[in-house]
Structures are given as structure tokens and as C-alpha cells.
Coordinates of C-alpha atoms and ligand atoms in Angstrom, one line a residue:
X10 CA 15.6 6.8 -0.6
X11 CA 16.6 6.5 3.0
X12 CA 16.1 9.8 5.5
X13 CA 18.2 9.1 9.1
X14 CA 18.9 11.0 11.9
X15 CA 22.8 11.4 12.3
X16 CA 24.8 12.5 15.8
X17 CA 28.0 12.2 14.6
X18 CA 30.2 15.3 14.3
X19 CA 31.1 16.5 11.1
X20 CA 34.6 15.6 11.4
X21 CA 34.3 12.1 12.8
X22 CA 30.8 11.2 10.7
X23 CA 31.7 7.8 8.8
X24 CA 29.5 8.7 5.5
X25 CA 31.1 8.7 2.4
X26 CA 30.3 12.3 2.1
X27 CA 29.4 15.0 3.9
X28 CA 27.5 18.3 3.3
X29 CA 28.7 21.7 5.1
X30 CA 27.4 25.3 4.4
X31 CA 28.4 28.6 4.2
X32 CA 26.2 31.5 4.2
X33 CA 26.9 33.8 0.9
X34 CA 28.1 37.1 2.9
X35 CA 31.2 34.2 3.3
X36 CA 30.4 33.5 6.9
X37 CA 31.4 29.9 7.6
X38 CA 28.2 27.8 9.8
X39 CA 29.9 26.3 12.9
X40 CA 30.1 22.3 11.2
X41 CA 31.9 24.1 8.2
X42 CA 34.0 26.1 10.9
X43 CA 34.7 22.7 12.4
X44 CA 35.6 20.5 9.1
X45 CA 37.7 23.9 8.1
X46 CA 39.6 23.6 11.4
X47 CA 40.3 20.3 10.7
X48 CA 41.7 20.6 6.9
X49 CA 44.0 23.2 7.9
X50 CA 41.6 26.4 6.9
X51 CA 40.9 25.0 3.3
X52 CA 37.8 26.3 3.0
X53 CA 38.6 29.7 4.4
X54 CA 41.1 29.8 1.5
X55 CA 39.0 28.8 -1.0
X56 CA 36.4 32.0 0.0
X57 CA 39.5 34.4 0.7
X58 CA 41.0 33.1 -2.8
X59 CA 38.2 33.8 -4.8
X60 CA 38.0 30.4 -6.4
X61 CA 34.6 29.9 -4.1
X62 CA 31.8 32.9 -3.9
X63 CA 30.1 30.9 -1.4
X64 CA 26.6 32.4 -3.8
X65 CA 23.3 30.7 -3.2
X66 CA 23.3 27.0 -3.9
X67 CA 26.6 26.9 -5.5
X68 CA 28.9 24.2 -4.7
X69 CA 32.9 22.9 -4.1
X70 CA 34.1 19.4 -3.5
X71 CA 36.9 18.5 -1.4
X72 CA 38.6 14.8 -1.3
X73 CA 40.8 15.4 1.5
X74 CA 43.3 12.5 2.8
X75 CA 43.3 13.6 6.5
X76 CA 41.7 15.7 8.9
X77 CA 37.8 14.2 8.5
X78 CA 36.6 10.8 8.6
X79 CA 34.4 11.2 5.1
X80 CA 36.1 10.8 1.8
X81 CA 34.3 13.8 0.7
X82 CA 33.4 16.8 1.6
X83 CA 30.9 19.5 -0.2
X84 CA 30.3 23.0 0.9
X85 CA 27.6 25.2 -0.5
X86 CA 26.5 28.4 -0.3
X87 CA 23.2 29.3 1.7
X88 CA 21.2 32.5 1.2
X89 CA 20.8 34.5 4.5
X90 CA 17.4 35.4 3.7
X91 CA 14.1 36.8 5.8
X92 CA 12.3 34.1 7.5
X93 CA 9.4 33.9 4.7
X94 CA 12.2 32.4 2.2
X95 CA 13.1 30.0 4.6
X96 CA 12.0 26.9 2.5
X97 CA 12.5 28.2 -1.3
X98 CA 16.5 28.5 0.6
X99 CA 16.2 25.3 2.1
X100 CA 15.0 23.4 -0.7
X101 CA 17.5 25.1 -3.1
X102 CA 20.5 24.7 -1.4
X103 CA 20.1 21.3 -0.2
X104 CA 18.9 20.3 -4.0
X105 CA 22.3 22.3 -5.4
X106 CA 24.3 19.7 -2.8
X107 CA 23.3 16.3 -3.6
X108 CA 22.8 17.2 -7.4
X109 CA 26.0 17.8 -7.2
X110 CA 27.1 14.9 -5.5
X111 CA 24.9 12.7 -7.5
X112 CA 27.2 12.3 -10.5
X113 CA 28.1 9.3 -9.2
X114 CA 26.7 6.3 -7.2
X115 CA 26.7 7.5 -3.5
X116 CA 25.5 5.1 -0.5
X117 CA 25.5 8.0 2.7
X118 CA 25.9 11.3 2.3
X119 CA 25.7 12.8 5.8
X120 CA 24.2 16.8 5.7
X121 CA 25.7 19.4 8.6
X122 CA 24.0 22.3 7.6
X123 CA 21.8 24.7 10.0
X124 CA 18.5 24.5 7.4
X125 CA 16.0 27.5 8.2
X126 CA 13.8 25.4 6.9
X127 CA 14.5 21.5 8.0
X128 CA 12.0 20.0 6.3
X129 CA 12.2 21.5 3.4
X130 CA 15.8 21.4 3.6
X131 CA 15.3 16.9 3.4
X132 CA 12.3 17.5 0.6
X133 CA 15.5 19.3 -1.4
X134 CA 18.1 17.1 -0.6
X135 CA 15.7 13.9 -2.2
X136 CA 14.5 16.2 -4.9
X137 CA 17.8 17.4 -6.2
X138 CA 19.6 13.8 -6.4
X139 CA 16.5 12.5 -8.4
X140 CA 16.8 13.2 -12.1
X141 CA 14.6 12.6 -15.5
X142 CA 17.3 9.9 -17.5
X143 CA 14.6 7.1 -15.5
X144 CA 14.6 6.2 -19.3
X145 CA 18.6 6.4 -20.3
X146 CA 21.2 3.8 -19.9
X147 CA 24.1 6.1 -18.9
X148 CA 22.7 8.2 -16.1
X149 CA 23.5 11.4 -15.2
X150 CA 22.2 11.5 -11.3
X151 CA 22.5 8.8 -9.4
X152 CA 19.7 8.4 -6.4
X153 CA 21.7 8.8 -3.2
X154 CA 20.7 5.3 -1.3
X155 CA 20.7 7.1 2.7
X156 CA 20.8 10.7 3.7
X157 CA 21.5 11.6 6.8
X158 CA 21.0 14.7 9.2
X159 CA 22.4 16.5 12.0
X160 CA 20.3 18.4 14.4
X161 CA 17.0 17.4 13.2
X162 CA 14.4 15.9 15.2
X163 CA 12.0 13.0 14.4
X164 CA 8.9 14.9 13.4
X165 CA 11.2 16.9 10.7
X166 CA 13.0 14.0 9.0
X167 CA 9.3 12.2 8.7
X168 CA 7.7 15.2 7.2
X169 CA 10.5 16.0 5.1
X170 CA 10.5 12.9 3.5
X171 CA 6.9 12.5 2.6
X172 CA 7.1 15.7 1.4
X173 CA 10.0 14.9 -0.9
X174 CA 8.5 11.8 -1.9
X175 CA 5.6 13.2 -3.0
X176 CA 7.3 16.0 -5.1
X177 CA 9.2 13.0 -6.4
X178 CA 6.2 11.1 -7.5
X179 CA 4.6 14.1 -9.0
X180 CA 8.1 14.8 -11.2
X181 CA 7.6 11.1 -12.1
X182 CA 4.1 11.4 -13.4
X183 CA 4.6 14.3 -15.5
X184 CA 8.5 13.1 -16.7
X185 CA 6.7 9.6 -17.9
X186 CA 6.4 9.4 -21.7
X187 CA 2.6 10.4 -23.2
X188 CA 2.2 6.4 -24.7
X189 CA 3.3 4.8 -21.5
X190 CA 0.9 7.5 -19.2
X191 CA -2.6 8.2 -20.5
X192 CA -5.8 8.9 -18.8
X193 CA -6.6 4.2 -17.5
X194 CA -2.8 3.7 -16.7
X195 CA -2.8 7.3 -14.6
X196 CA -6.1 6.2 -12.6
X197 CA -4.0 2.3 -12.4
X198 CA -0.9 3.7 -11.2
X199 CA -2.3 6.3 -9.0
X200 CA -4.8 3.8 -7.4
X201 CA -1.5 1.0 -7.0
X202 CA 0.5 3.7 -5.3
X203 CA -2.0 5.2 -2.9
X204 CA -3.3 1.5 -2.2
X205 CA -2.8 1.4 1.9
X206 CA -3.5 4.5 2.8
X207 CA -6.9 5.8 3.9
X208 CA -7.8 7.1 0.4
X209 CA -11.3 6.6 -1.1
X210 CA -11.1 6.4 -4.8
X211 CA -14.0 6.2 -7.4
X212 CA -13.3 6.4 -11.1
X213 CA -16.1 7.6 -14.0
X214 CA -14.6 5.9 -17.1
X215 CA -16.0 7.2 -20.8
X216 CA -20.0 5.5 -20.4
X217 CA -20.3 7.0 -16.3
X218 CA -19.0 10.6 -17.8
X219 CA -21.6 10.3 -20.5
X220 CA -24.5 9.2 -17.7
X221 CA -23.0 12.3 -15.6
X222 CA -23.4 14.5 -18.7
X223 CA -19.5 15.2 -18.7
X224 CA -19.8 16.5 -22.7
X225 CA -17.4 18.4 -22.1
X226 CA -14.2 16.0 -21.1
X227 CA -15.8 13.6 -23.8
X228 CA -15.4 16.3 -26.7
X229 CA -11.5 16.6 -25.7
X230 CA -11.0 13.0 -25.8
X231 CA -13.1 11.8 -28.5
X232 CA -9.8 12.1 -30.8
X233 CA -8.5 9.7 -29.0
X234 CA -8.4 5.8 -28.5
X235 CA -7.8 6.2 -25.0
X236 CA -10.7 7.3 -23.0
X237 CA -11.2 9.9 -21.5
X238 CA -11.6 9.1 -17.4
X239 CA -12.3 11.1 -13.8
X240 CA -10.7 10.3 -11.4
X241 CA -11.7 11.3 -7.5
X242 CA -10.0 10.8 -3.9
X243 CA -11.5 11.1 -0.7
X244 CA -9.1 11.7 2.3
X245 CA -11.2 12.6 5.9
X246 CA -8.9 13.3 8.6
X247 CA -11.5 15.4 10.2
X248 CA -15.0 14.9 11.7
X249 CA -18.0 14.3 8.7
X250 CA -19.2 17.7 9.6
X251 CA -15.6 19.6 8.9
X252 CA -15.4 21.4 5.3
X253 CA -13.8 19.4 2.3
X254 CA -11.4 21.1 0.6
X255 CA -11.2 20.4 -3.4
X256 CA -7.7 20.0 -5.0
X257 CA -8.8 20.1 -8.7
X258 CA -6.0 19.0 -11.5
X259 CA -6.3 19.4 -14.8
X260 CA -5.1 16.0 -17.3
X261 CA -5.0 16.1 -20.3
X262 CA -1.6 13.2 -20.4
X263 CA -1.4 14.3 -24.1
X264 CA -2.1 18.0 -25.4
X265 CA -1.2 17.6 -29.6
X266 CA -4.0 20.8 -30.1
X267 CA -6.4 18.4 -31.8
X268 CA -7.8 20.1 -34.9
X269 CA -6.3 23.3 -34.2
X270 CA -2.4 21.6 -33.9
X271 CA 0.3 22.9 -32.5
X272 CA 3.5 23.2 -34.2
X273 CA 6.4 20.5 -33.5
X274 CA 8.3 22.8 -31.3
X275 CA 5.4 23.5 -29.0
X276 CA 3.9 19.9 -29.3
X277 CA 7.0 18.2 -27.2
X278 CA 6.7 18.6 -24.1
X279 CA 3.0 18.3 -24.0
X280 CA 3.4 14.7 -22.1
X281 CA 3.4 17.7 -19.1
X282 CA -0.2 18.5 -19.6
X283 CA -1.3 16.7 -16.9
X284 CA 0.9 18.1 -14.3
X285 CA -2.0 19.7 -12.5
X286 CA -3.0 16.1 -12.0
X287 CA 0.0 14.4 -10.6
X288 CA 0.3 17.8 -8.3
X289 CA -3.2 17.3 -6.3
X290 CA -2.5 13.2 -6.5
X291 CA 1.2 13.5 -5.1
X292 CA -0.3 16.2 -2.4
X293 CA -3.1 13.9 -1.0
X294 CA -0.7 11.3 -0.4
X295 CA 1.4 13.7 1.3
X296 CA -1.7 14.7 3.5
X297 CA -2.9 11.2 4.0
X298 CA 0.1 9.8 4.9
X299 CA 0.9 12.5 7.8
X300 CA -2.7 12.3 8.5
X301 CA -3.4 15.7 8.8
X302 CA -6.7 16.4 10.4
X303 CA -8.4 17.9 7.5
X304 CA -10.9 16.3 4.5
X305 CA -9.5 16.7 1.4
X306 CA -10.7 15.4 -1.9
X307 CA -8.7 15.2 -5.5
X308 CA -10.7 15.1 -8.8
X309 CA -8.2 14.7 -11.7
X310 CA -10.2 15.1 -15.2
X311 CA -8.3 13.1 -17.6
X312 CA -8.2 13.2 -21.3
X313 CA -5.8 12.8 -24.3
X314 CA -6.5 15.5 -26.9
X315 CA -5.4 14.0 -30.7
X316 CA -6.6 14.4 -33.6
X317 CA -8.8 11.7 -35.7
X318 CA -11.9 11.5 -37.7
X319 CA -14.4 12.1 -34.8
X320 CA -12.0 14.7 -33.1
X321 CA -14.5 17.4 -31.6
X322 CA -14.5 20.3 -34.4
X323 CA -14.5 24.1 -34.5
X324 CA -17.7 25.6 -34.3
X325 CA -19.0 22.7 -31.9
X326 CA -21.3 23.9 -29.6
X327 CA -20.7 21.4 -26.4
X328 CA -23.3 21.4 -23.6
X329 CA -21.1 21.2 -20.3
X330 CA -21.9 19.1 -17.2
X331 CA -23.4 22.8 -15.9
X332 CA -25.5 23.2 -18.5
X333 CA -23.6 26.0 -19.8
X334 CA -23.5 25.9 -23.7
X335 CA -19.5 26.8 -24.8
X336 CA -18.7 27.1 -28.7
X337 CA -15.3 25.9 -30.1
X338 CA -13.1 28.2 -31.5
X339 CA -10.1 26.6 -30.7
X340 CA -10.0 22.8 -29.8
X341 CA -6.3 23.5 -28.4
X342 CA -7.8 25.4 -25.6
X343 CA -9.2 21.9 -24.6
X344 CA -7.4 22.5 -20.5
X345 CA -10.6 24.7 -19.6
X346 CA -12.9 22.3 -21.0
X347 CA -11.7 19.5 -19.2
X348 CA -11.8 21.5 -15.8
X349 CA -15.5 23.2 -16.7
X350 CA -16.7 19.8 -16.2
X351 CA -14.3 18.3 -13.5
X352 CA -15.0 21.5 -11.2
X353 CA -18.7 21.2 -11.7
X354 CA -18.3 17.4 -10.3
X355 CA -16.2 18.9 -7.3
X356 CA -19.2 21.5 -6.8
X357 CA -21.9 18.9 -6.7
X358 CA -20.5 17.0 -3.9
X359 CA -20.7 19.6 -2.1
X360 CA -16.9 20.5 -1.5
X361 CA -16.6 23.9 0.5
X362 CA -13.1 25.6 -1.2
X363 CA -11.7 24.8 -4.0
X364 CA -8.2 25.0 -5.2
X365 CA -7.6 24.0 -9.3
X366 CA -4.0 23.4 -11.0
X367 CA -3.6 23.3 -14.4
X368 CA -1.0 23.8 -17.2
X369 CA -3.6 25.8 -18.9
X370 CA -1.7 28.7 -21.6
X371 CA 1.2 30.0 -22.7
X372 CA -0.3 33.4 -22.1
X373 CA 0.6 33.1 -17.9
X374 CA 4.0 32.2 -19.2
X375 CA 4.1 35.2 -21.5
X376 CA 2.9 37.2 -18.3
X377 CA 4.7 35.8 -15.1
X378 CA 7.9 34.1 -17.1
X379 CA 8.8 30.3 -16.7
X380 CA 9.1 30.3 -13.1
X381 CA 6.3 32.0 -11.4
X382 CA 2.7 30.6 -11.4
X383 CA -0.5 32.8 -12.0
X384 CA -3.0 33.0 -9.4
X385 CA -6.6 33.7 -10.0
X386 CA -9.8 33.9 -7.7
X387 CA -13.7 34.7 -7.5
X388 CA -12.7 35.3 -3.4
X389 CA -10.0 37.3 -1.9
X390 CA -10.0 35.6 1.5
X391 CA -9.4 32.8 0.1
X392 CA -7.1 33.7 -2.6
X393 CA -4.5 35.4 0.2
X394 CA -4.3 32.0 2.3
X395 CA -3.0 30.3 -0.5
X396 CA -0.7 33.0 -1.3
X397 CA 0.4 32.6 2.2
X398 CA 0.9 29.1 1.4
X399 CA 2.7 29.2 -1.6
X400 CA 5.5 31.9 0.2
X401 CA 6.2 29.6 3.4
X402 CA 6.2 26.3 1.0
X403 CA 8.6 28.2 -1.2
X404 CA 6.6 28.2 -4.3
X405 CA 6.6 31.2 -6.5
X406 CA 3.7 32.8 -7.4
X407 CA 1.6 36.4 -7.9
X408 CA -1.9 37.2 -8.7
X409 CA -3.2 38.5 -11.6
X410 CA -6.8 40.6 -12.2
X411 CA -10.4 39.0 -12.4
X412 CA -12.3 42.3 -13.2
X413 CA -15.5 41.5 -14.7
X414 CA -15.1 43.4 -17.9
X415 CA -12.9 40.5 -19.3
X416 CA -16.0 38.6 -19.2
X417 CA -17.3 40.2 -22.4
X418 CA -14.1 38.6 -24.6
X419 CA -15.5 35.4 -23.6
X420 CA -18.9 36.2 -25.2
X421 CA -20.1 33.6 -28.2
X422 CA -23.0 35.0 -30.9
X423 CA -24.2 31.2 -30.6
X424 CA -23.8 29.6 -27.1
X425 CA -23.3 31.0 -23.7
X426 CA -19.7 31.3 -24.0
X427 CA -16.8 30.7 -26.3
X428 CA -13.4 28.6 -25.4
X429 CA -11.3 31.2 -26.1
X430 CA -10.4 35.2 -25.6
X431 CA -10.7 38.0 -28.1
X432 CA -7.3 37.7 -30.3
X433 CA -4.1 37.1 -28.0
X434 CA -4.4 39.6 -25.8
X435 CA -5.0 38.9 -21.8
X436 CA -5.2 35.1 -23.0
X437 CA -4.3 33.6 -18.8
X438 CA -7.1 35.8 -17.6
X439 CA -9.9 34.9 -20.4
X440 CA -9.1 31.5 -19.5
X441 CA -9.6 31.9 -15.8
X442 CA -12.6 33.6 -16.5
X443 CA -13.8 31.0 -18.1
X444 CA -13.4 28.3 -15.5
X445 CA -14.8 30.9 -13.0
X446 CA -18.1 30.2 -15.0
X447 CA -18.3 26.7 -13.2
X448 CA -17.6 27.1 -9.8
X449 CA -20.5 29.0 -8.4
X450 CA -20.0 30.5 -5.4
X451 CA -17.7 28.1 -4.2
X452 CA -14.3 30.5 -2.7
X453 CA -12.2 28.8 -5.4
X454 CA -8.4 29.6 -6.6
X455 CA -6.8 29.1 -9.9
X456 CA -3.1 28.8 -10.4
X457 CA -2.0 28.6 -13.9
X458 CA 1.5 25.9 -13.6
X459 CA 2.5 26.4 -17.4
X460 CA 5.6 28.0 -16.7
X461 CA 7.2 26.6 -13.5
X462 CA 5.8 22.7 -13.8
X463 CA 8.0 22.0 -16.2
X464 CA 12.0 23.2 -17.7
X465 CA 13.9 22.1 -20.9
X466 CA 16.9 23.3 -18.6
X467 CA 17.9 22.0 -15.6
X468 CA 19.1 24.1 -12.6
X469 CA 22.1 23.7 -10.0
X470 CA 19.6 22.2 -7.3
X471 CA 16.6 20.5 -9.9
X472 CA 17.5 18.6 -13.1
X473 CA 15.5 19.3 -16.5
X474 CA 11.8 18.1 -16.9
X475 CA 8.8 17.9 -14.0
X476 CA 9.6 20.6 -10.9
X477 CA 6.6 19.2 -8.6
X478 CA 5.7 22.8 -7.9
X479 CA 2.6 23.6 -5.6
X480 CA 3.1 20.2 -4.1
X481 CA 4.7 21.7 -1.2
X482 CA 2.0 24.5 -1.0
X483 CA -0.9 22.2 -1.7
X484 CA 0.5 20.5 1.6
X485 CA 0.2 23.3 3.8
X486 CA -2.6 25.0 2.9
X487 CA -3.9 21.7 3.8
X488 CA -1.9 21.8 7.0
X489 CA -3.2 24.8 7.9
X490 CA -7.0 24.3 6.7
X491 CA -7.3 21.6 9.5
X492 CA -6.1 24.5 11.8
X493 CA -2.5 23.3 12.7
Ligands
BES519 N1 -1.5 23.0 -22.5 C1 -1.5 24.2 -23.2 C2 -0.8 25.4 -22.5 C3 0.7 25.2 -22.3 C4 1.5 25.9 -23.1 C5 1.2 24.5 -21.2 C6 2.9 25.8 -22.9 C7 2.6 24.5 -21.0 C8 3.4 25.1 -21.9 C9 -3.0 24.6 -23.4 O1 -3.9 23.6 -23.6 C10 -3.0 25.5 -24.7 O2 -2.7 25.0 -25.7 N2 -3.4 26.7 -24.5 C11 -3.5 27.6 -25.6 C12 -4.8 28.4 -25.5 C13 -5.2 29.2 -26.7 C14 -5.5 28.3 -27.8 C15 -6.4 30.1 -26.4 C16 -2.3 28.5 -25.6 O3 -1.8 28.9 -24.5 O4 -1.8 28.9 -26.7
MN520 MN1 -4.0 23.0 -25.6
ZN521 ZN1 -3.4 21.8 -22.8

């Protein structure tokens, strides 16, 4: 997808369509007051009729004969909100506009719209035109080839569009179906797509995890005929001696439950499962490619958990990479396993914050609701910049409690600890609690995606399937650990 700069004027601008705003108390921006000029006061009808509320990211199309130079025009609604929503508004509203316009193959469409956010406000505008029917004949969205922008400078348009790219990329990942994406083809494509830019990758496939003593992401994919694999990407934008910070994803391209299966209903969407991966993946090539002066490595643990004759069993006691002993009580609680071992890996090398994602239960959905992720952490200090993060990259979020009596529901008579919590009850914090067993005293954040990564409805401004949440927020906590 083309990103331009555009000094046309909304009336005379040549693209096929163009994109005005107006805010929801009904106030018309000055390119809508300009196009409304020129068709007569048609939009100032429409609001006084009623038949447009001018609400947050809602939409109208005009095909006018006369008056402006494009054959459309499309006017949304924009939120007047405080300055710390500027990019959730942004991103929303430019999303609801060339969703909109994307029923149909579109070459320019040509955006007049006074973005609180401008960056974000592109990253929308490429997100919301790029549907999930990669796989249908009949589409419903069509890509728009070139968008264009008034008023924005250089550095905007650039970062805008690797942002959107990478949110793109990441909604690609997670959309692609479970036989075509498992853990080899996710290190293949990954590696292909980052090839070029100054990324350092090393893979451990199923004989380097068992030298590392990775038992743990072996027992998860020992059910499965594709190996299990981790997968690691250096970026240093900063001096040797700088800190690293760790983006940690869980992977598991395939989550059937193993032993312990899931019903059908909760079994198929599970190609998600990995979208902690294709976040940290689609946020390093965001950071690399706008070589932000900061070190950051990914570690992606990857593993397809199925179910077969040497599927790992309830009442396994698996020694971790650690050396912490877990029992299995429930081998579809598999996400923490996976990450016990992949953040241990991330510890060794000596990484100095770390950050994990992961779609890890249905408990933080149960808790927060589809939409907002939970947050967990071992250091406050830490734990508020990303929060800080997550509100000016638009990304909704909210912290939940660590207090150490939860630690006792994670007790096993056998080993050290067990994979799961006692009965239902607090199930997104047990789980944190568990991963906070492998991170030493490493300032390290958990944020539970299960909810938000993934929708089986779509939105006016993001169609059905992968969000890419976090991408955005991974990017500027990155940002702003290099001290820009
Ligand atoms: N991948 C699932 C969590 C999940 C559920 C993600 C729904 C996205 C949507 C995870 O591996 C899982 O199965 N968790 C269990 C944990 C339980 C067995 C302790 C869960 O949430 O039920
Ligand atoms: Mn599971
Ligand atoms: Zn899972």
C-alpha cells in the first residue's frame, strides 16, 4: 500500500475519493467546511437532518456530480477527545473511513482530516482497508492501492506507515490458517520478511532445545509432527553497553488442548495462539526499520500442542530450562509452559527488562472482557511505563493484582509447582504467577492478549480475525526506552 503526501485542496484534489471529518458535537473541520461550501451545504443538512450523527467513526458517502473534483466523497465522525486518546481516535476513525470505502476496488483515496494523532491516524487508514478474506474468492475489502494526506509532514507519513505495516503483518500471522503456519514455516517466513534489515536471528530447532534443556517447550510439542522451535532477534540501535529490552511472545501456532481437549467451539480459533509471537516479530521490524536507537531482542517460543500417542500426559512432572520441577494438571494450560522456558532463555542472555505477550486464558477474558488486555508485573516502575505506553499507542489495557498469597494455588504435593490454579477461580493471575517463577529479578511485564488479539466480529474501523494489538505500544515503549 502506497502512503503520499498530498497539497491539493479538498475541493480540487484529483483522487477518486476523498476523506473529510467532522467532530461528533457536529462541528464541521475546515476541509469538510470547504467541500460543504462547495456541494451547496450537503453535509450541513445531512447533521441538521438527522440522517448523519456525525458519532465516532461512523461514516456517509456522497457521489456528487459538481462542486468537487473527486467522484466521492466520505465524511466521518471524529471523537473530540483529551489528548491521551489521541491515537485510539486516530486510528479508529481513519480505520471506520477506508473500511468503508474498501467495498470496492479503490486506486487514491485522498484523506483531509485534522488527525490528533497523524501517525496513527495513516497506521488506521492501512489497517482498516486490510481485511481477513486473504483466502476468499469474492472479497469483501479491497486494499486501497495509494493513500494520500493533507497536512502531514515526511517524518509522520514514514512512521505511520511502518507502523501500519507492521500491525498489518502481525493480523496476517495470526489470520493464516494453523496447517499453512506452524512453528519451521513461522521462523521461514519471519526470517524471509525481516531479511534486509539489521536483524540478528538464531533459531534452536527440537535437538538445540533438548541440548539447552528446554523440557518444557518439548513436552507441549511432543504431540505434534511439527517441531517445536525458538526463535530469537537481535536489533542494537544503541551502544553494546545500552540495556536490551526483551519482547517475549508466546507460540503455540496451534492450541487443540492436547490430552485435556477443548471442545469444538473453543478449539476454532486457536490458529490465534501464537499472536504473542507475530506481535513482538511485527514490532521489531517496526523498531528496526525506523532505527530507533535502542537494543531490542524478540524470543518467540514455538510449539503446536495436539494430541498423539507420545502427547505429554497429566501428572507429568517436567523439569523446566530453570530447573524448576512443574506437574501437569492440565496439558491445555501449555501457553505458561512454553513461556517458563522461552523467558528463562531471555534471562540468560542477559536481557535487562522484559516485556511477554501471550494469548494465555480465558480467565483475563472473563475479567477484563474481549477488548482490554491484562497487565501483570513483579516491578511497578516498570509496569507504569508500559501502561504509559499502551494509553498514547491507543491500546487498551488495566492491571490486575500480583499479591503473593496467590502463590500458594500454584503449590504441587510432587514438584515445585503445578500448571494450573486451585479450581477456576483467579485463573489470569495464577497464570502470571506462574510465569513470574522464571524471570528472576528481571523488571518484567505480562500482558495477557486473549481477549483483544483476536474478534469473530468485525468493527466499523477493523474487519473480523487478528487486531495487531500491542504492536503500536510495543513500538513506543521501545521509542521511548532509547530515550526519544
Ligand atoms: N490459548 C488458551 C487461552 C485462550 C482462550 C486464548 C481463549 C484465546 C481465547 C490457553 O492455552 C488455555 O487453554 N488456557 C486455559 C487454562 C486453563 C486450562 C488453566 C483456559 O484459559 O481455559
Ligand atoms: Mn491451551
Ligand atoms: Zn494456548
Amino acid at each position: 500500500m502506497k502512503v503520499s503526501a498530498t497539497s491539493a485542496s479538498p475541493v480540487t484534489c484529483s483522487a477518486e475519493a476523498i476523506v473529510v471529518a467532522v467532530r461528533s458535537n457536529k462541528q464541521l473541520t475546515p476541509a469538510a467546511q470547504e467541500v460543504d461550501v462547495a456541494l451547496g451545504g450537503v453535509i450541513q443538512g445531512l447533521l441538521e437532518s438527522g440522517e448523519f450523527s456525525a458519532a465516532h467513526a461512523t461514516t456517509v458517502v456522497l457521489y456528487p456530480t459538481a462542486g468537487v473534483a473527486a467522484k466521492c466523497v466520505l465524511v466521518v465522525g471524529i471523537e473530540d477527545g483529551s489528548p491521551e486518546q489521541a491515537a485510539r481516535i486516530s486510528r479508529e476513525a481513519a480505520g471506520a473511513a477506508t473500511k468503508r470505502l474498501a467495498s470496492k476496488q479503490r486506486n487514491q483515496v485522498a484523506f483531509f482530516v485534522p488527525f490528533p494523532a497523524p501517525a496513527s491516524g495513516v497506521c488506521g487508514a492501512m489497517v482498516g482497508c486490510t481485511g481477513q478474506d486473504l483466502y476468499r474468492a469474492e472479497k469483501k475489502l479491497f486494499p486501497i492501492t495509494e493513500l494520500l494526506f493533507a497536512g502531514l509532514t515526511d517524518q509522520q507519513l514514514v512512521e505511520g506507515q511502518t507502523l501500519g505495516e507492521a500491525v498489518n503483518w502481525t493480523r496476517e500471522l495470526v489470520n493464516a490458517p494453523p496447517s499453512d503456519l506452524y512453528p519451521r514455516s513461522f521462523v521461514e517466513l519471519v526470517q524471509a520478511t525481516l531479511a534486509g534489515l539489521p536483524i540478528q536471528s538464531e533459531v534452536w530447532d527440537a535437538p538445540r532445545l533438548e541440548a539447552e534443556k528446554c523440557h518444557a517447550i518439548l513436552a507441549v510439542g511432543r504431540g505434534s509432527v511439527r517441531e517445536p522451535q525458538l526463535l530469537m532477534l537481535h536489533y542494537r540501535g544503541a551502544a553494546p553497553t545500552a540495556p536490551v529490552l526483551a519482547l517475549v511472545g508466546k507460540g503455540v501456532t496451534f492450541d487443540s488442548g492436547g490430552l485435556s481437549l477443548k471442545p469444538s467451539e473453543g478449539m476454532l480459533d486457536m490458529k490465534c495462539d501464537m499472536a504473542g509471537a507475530a506481535t513482538v516479530v511485527g514490532a521489531i521490524q517496526a523498531i528496526a526499520r525506523l532505527q530507533l536507537p535502542v537494543n531490542v531482542s524478540a524470543y518467540c517460543g514455538l510449539a503446536e500442542n495436539m494430541v498423539s500417542g507420545d502427547s505429554y500426559k497429566l501428572g507429568d512432572v517436567i523439569r523446566t530450562r530453570a530447573g524448576v520441577t512443574v506437574e501437569v494438571h492440565n496439558t491445555d494450560a501449555e501457553g505458561r509452559l512454553v513461556l517458563a522456558d522461552t523467558l528463562d532463555v531471555a534471562c540468560g542472555q542477559g536481557v535487562h527488562h522484559l516485556i511477554d505477550l501471550a494469548t494465555l486464558t480465558g480467565a483475563c477474558m472473563v475479567a477484563l472482557g474481549r477488548q482490554v488486555s491484562g497487565v501483570f508485573t513483579n516491578q511497578q516502575a516498570w509496569c507504569d511505563r508500559v501502561l504509559q505506553s499502551a494509553t498514547s499507542a491507543g491500546d487498551w489495557a488495566w492491571q490486575m493484582p500480583m499479591h503473593s498469597l496467590y502463590n500458594e494455588l500454584i503449590s504441587s504435593p510432587v514438584a515445585d509447582i503445578k500448571n494450573v490454579g486451585d479450581g477456576r477461580w483467579g485463573g489470569a493471575i495464577t497464570a502470571a504467577k506462574f510465569l513470574e517463577r522464571f524471570v528472576g529479578d528481571t523488571p518484567w511485564v505480562h500482558v495477557d492478549i486473549a481477549g483483544p488479539s483476536f474478534s469473530d466480529r468485525s468493527s466499523n474501523w477493523l474487519d473480523g480475525g487478528a487486531s495487531g494489538c500491542f504492536v503500536p505500544t510495543l513500538i513506543e515503549l521501545a521509542r521511548r526506552y532509547g530515550g526519544l
